[in-house]
Coordinates of C-alpha atoms and ligand atoms in Angstrom, one line a residue:
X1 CA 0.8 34.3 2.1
X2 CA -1.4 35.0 -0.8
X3 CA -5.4 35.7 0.0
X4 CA -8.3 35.1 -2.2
X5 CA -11.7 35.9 -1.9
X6 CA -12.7 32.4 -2.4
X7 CA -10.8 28.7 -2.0
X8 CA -12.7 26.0 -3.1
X9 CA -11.6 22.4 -2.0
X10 CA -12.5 19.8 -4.6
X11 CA -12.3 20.5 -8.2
X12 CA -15.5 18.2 -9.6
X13 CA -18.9 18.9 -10.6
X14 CA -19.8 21.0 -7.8
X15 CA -16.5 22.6 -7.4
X16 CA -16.2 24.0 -10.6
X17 CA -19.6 25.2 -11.0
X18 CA -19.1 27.2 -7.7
X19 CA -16.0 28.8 -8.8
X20 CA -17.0 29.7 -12.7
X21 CA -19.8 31.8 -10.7
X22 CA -18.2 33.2 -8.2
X23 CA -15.5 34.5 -10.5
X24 CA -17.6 35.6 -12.7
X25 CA -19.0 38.0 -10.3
X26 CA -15.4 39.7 -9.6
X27 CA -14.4 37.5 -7.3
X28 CA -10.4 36.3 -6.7
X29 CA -11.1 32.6 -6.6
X30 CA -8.9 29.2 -6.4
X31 CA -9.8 25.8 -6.6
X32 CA -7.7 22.9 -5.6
X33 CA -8.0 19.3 -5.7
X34 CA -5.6 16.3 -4.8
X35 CA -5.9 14.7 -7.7
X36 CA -4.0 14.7 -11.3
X37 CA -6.9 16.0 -13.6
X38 CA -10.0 17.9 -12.8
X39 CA -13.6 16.6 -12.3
X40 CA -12.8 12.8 -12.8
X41 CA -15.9 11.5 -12.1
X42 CA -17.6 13.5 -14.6
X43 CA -15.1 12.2 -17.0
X44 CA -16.5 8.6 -16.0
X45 CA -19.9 9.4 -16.0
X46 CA -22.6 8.2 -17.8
X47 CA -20.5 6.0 -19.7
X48 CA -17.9 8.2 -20.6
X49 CA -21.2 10.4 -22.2
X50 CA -21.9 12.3 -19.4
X51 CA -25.6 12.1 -18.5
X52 CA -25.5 16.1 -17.5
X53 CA -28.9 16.6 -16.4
X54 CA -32.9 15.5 -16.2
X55 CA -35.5 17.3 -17.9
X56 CA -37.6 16.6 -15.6
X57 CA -35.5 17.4 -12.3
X58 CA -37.4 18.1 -9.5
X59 CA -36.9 17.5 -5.6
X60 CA -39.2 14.5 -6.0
X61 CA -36.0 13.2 -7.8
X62 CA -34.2 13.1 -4.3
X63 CA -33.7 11.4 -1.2
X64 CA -32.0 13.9 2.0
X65 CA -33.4 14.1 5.6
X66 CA -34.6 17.0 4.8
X67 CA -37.0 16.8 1.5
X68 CA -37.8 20.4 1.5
X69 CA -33.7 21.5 1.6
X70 CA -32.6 21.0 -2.0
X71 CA -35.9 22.5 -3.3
X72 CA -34.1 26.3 -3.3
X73 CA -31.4 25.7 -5.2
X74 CA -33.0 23.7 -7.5
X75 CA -35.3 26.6 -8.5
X76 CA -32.7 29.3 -8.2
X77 CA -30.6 27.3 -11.0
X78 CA -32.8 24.2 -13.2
X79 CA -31.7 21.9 -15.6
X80 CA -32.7 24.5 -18.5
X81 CA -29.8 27.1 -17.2
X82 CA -27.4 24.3 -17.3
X83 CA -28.9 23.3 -20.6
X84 CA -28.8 26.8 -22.0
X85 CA -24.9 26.7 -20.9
X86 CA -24.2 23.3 -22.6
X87 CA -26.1 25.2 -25.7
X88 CA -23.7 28.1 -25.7
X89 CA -21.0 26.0 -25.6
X90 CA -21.9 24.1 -29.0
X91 CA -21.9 20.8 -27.4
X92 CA -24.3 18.3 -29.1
X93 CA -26.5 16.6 -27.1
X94 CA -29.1 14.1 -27.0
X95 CA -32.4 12.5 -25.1
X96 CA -31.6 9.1 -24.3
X97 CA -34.5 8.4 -22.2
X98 CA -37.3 9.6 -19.5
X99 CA -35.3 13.0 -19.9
X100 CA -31.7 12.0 -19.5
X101 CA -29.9 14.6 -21.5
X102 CA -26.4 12.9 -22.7
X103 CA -23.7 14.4 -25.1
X104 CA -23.1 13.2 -28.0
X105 CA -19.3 13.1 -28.1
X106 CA -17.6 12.8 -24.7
X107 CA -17.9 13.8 -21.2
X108 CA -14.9 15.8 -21.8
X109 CA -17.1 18.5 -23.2
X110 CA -18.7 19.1 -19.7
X111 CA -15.3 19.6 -18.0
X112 CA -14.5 21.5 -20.6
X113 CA -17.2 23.9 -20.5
X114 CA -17.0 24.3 -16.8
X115 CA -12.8 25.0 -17.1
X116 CA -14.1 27.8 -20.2
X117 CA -16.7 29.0 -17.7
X118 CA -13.8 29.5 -14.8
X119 CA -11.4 31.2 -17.1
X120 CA -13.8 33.6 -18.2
X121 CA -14.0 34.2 -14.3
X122 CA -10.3 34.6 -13.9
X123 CA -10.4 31.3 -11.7
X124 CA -7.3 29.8 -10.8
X125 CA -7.2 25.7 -10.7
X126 CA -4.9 24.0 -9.2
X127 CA -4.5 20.0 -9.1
X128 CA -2.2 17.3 -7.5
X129 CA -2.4 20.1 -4.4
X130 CA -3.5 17.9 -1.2
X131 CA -4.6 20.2 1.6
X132 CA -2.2 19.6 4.8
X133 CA -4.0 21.6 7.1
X134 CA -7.0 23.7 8.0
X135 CA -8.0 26.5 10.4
X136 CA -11.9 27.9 9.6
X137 CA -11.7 30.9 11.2
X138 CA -11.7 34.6 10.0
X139 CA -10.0 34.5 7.7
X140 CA -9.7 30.7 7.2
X141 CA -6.1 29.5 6.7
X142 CA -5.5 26.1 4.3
X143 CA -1.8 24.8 3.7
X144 CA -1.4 22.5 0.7
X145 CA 1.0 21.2 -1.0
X146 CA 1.6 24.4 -3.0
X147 CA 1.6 26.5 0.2
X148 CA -0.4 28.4 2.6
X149 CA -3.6 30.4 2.0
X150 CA -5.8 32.4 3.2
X151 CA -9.5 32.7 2.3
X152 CA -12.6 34.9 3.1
X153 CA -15.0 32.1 1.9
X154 CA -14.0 28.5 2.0
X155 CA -16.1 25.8 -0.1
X156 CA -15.6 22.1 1.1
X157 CA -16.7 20.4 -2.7
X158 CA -15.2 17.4 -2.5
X159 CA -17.6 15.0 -2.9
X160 CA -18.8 11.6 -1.5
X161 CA -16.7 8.6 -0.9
X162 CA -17.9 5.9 -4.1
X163 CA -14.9 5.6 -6.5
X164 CA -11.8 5.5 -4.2
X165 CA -9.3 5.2 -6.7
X166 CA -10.3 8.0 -8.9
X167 CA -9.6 10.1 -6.0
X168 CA -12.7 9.6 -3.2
X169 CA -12.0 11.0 0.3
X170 CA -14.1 11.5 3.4
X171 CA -12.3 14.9 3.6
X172 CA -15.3 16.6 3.5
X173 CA -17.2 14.4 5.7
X174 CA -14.2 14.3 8.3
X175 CA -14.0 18.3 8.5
X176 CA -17.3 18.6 9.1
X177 CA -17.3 16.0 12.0
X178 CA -13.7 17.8 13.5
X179 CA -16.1 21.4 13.6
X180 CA -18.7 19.9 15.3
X181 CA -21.5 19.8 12.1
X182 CA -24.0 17.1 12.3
X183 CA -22.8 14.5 9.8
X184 CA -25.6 11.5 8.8
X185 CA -24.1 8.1 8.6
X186 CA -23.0 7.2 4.8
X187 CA -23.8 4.7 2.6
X188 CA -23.2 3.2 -0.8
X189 CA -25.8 3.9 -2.8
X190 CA -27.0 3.3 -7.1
X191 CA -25.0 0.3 -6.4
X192 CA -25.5 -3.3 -7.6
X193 CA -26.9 -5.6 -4.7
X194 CA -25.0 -9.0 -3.6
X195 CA -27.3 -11.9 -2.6
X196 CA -26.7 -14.2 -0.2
X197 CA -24.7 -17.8 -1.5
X198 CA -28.0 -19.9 -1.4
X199 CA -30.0 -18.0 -3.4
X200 CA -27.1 -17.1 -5.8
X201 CA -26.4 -20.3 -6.4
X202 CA -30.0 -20.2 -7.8
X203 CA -29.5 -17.3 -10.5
X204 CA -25.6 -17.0 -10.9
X205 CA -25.4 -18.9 -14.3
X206 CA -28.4 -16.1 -15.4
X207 CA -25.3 -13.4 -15.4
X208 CA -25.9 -10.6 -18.3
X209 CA -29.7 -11.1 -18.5
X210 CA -32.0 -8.3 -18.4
X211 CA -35.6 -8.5 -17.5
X212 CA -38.0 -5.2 -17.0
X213 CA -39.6 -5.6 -13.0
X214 CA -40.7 -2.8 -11.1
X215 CA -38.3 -3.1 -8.2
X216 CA -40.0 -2.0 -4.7
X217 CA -38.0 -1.2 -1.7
X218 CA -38.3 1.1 1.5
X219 CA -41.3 2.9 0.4
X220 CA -40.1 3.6 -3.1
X221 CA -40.4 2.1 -6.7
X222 CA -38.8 1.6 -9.9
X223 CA -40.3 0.4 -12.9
X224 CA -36.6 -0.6 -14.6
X225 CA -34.3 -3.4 -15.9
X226 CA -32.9 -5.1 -13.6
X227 CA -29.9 -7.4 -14.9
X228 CA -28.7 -10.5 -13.2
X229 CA -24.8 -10.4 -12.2
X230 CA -21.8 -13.3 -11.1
X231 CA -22.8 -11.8 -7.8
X232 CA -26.3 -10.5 -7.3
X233 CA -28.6 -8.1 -9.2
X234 CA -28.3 -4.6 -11.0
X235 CA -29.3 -2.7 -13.2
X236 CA -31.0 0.5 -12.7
X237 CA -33.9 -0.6 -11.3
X238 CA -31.7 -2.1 -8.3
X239 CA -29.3 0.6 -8.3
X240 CA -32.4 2.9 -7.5
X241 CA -33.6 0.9 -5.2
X242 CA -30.5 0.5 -3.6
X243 CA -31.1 4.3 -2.5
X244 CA -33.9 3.4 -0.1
X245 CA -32.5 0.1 1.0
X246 CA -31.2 -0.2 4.4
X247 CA -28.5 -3.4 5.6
X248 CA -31.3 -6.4 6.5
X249 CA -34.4 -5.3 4.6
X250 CA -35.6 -7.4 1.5
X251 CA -36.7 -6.3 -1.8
X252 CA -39.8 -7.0 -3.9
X253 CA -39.9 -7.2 -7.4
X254 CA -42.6 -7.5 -9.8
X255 CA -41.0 -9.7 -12.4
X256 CA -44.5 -8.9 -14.7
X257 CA -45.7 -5.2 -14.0
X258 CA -48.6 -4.2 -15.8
X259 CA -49.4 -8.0 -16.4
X260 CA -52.6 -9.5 -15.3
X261 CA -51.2 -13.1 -14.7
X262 CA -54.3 -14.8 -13.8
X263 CA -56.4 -13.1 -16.3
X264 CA -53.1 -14.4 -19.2
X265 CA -52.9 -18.2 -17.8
X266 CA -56.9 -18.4 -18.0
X267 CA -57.2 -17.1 -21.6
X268 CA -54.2 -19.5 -22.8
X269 CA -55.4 -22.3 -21.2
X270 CA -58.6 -22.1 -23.2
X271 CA -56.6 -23.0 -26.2
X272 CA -53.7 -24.6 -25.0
X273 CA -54.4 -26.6 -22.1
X274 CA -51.1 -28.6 -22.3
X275 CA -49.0 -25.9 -22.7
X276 CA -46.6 -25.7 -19.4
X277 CA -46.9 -22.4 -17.5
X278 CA -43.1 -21.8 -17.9
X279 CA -43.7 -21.9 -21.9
X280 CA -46.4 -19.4 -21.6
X281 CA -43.8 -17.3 -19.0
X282 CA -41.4 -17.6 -21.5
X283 CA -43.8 -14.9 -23.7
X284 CA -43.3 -12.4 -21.2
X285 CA -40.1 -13.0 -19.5
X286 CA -36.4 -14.2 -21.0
X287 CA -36.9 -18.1 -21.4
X288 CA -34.0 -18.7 -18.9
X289 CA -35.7 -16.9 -16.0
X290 CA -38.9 -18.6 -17.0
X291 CA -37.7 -21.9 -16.7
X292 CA -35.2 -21.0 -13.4
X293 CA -38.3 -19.6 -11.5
X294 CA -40.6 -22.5 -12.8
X295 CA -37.4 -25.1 -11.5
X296 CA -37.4 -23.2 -8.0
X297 CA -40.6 -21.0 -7.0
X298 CA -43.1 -21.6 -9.3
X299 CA -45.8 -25.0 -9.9
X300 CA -44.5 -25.5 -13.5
X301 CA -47.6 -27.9 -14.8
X302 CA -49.8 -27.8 -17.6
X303 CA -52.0 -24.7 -17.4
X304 CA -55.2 -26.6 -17.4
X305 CA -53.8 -28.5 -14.2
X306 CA -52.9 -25.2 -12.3
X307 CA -54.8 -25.3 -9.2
X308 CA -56.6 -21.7 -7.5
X309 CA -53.3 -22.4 -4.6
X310 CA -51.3 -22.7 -7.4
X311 CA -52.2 -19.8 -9.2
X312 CA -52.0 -18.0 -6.2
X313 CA -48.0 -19.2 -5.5
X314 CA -47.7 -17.7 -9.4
X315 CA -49.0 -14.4 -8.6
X316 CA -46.9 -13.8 -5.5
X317 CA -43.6 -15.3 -6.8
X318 CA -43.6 -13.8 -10.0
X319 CA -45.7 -10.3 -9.0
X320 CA -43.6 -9.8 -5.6
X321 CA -40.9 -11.9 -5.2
X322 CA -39.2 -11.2 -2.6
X323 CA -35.5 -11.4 -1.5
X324 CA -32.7 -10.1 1.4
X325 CA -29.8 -9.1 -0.4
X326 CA -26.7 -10.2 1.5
X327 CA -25.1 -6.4 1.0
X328 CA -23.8 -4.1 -1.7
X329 CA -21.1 -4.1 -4.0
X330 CA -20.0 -0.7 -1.6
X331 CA -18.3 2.3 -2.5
X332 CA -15.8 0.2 -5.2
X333 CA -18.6 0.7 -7.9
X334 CA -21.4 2.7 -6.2
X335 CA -22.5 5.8 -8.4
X336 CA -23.1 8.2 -5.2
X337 CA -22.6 7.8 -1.6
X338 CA -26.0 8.0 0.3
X339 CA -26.0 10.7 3.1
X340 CA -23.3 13.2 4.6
X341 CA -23.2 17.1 6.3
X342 CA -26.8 17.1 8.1
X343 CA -28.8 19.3 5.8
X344 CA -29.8 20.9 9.4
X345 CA -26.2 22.7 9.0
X346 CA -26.6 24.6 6.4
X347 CA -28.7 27.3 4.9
X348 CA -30.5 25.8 1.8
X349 CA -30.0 29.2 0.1
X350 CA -26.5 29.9 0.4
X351 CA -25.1 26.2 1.8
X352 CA -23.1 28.1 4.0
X353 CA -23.2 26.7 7.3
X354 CA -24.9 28.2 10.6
X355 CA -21.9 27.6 13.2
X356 CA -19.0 28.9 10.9
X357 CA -19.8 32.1 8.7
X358 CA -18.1 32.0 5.7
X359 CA -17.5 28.1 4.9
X360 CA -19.9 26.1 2.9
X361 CA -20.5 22.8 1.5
X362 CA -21.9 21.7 -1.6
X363 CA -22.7 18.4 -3.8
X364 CA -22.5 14.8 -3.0
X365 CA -21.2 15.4 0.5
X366 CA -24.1 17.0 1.4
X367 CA -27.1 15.0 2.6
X368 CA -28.9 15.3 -0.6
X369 CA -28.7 12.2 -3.1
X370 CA -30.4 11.9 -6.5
X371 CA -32.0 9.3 -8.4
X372 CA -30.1 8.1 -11.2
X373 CA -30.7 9.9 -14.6
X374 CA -28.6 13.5 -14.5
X375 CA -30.0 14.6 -10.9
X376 CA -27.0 14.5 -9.0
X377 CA -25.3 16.3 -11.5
X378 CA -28.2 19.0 -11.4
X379 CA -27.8 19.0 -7.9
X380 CA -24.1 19.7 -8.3
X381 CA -24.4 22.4 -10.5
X382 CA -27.4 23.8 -8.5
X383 CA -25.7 24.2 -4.7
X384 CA -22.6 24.9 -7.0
X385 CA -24.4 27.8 -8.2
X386 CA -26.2 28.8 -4.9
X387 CA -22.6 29.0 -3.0
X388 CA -20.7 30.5 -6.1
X389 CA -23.6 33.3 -6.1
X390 CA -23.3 33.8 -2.1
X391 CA -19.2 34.0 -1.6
Ligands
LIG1 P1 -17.0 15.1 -7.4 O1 -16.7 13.7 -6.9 O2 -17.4 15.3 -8.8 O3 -15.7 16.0 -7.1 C1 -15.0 16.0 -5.9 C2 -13.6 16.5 -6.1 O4 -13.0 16.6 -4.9 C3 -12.8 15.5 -7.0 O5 -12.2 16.2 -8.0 C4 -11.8 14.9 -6.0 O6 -10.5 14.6 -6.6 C5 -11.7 16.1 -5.0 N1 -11.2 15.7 -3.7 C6 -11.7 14.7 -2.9 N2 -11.0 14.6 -1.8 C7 -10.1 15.7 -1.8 C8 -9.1 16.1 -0.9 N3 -8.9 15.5 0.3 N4 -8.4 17.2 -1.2 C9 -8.6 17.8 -2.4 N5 -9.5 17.4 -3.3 C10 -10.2 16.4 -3.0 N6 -24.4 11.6 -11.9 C11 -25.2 12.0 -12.9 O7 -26.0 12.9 -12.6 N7 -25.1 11.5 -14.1 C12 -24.3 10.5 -14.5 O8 -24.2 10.1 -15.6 C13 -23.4 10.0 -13.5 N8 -22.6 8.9 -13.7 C14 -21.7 8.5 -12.7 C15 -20.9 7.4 -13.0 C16 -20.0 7.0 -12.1 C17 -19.2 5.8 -12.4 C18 -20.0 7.6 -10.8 C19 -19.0 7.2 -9.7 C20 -20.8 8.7 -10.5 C21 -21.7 9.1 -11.5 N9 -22.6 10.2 -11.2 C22 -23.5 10.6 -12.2 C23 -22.6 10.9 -9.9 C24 -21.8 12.2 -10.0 O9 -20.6 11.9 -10.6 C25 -21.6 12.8 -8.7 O10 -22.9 13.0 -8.0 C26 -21.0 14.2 -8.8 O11 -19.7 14.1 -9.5 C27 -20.8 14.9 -7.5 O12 -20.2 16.1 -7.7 P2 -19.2 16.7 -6.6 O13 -18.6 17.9 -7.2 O14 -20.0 16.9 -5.3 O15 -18.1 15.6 -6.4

């Protein structure tokens, strides 16, 4: 039976990070994943760009349990050292906005940076090898489809459950349960929102239009498109919303942030007194969702007819209107999956876990999830790093 150092389960963003550093400090390290091809979803990412990191990642960028956890392995490794690895790798990159660092070409750059990085570690990867069975103990014993193992440290990377068929499990999630770790109940989440059949009826037709709202939700905001779908709303402004929303809660949006309504209707109507509010709307917001709010939530009269009440009903349906989605689009087309291994389990330096020395977990399964933008790829290659530089 051979024996590494190090096994690392789940050959992604986190995965690969770990084991590049780990073997780059001497140590004998596998990785094994169940899929075909290594780190699949950063292949899919940020439309096939890869949106790598933030400039401005910071734990304010993330929602855990625990705000203070992922604060140590963010400093120990920021977005500038993964920067200053994507620049020693020649990969052209660009700003596209509010920090979002892209590449230029394809994501395959990134996995092909991390596979240089693990070879220049002496890291052996192994795919289409499903693990079959696991004993954490000391040493920990794994049998997979290419045969037993035996490890010193075991890292559980395999990520959250949104993708399914590029190769989501709840492996990670389920081990953790089956030892007895605290695991927080998951979610989909930086996921489009489904509204209920009433209200959809209402906006369906509005499908592929974008309007900028700040979107407001359990405590947080967003001041993003959101784009109306065949079956609800997204956009990023919804998909980071969805982060904070929890099943029954509405959602405000401000359909004119930074717009003084009253103040806009009283100086138009000085001039144009028979201009209809939804023409003067349709200055500020896409003439279709002008008119649909104007036909269902808004007086739509002439502006010098526009009562105080109905100025009032303006303001509130057009500064907060407010909705209950009917649910998510779920894990089929969710970004990240809100949630996982109780950040209470693990040590925020090392992400090794208290009860069971020598196994750790890292990334998305961890209760740590980022905004969208590059975080939860910075957080990947940060707890990737803080393991790799522990085992
Ligand atoms: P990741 O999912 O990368 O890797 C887990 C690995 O474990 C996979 O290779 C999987 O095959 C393997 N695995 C799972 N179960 C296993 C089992 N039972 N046995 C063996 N192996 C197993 N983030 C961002 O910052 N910028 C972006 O642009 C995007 N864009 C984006 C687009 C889309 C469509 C999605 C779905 C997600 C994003 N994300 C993103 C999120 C980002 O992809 C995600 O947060 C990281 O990939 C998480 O890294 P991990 O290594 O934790 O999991």
């Amino acid at each position: 039976m051979s024996h590494y150092d190090v096994i690392i389960i789940g050959a992604g963003a986190a995965g690969l990070m770990c084991a590049a550093t780990a073997g780059q400090r001497g140590r004998r390290v596998l990785v094994v994943d169940h899929a075909n091809k290594v780190g699949k979803k950063i292949l899919m990412s940020g439309g096939g760009r890869c949106n790598f990191t933030n400039l401005h990642t910071g734990p304010e960028h993330f929602r855990s349990a625990n705000p203070h956890f992922m604060k140590s392995a963010l400093a120990r490794y920021t977005q500038w050292d993964f920067i200053a690895l994507v620049e020693r790798h020649g990969i052209p990159y660009h700003e596209k906005k509010d920090g979002q660092l892209f590449c230029d070409r394809k994501a395959r750059d990134i996995v092909g940076l991390l596979l240089a990085e693990c070879r220049e570690g002496g890291v052996e990867v192994r795919t289409k090898c499903p693990v079959t069975n696991l004993e954490v103990d000391a040493p920990h014993r794994i049998t997979t489809g290419l045969g037993p193992f035996t490890c010193d440290a075991l890292v559980i990377a395999t990520g959250g459950l949104s993708i399914p068929r590029m190769g989501a499990t709840g492996f990670g999630l389920e081990l953790a349960e089956r030892l007895g770790l605290r695991v927080l109940p998951t979610r989909a989440a930086l996921v489009p929102f489904t509204l209920p059949d009433k209200l959809l009826g209402k906006l369906a037709d509005l499908a592929g239009i974008s309007v900028a709202v700040e979107a407001r939700c359990g405590g947080a905001s967003f001041r993003e498109a959101a784009l109306f779908t065949h079956r609800g709303l997204s956009g990023p402004a919804m998909l980071q919303a969805s982060t904070y929303w929890e099943p029954g809660e509405a959602v405000t949006l401000d359909l004119l942030p930074g717009l003084d309504l009253r103040e806009t209707v009283e100086a138009a109507r000085r001039n144009h007194p028979h201009l209809h509010l939804k023409n003067l709307l349709g200055d500020f917001l896409p003439k279709r969702v002008a008119q649909r709010w104007c036909a269902h939530w808004v007086p739509d009269k002439p502006l010098a007819r526009l009562s105080e009440s109905d100025l009032e009903k303006a303001e509130e349906r057009l500064h907060r209107w407010t909705f209950k989605p009917s649910g998510t689009e779920g894990y089929a087309t969710a970004e990240v999956t809100l949630r996982g291994v109780d950040t209470a389990e693990l040590s925020s330096k090392t992400l090794e876990t208290k009860r069971h020395p020598g196994l750790y977990f890292i990334g998305e399964v961890v209760d740590v999830t980022g905004h969208l933008g590059g975080h939860n790829f910075q957080w990947a290659w940060a707890s990737g790093h803080a393991a790799g530089t522990a085992v």
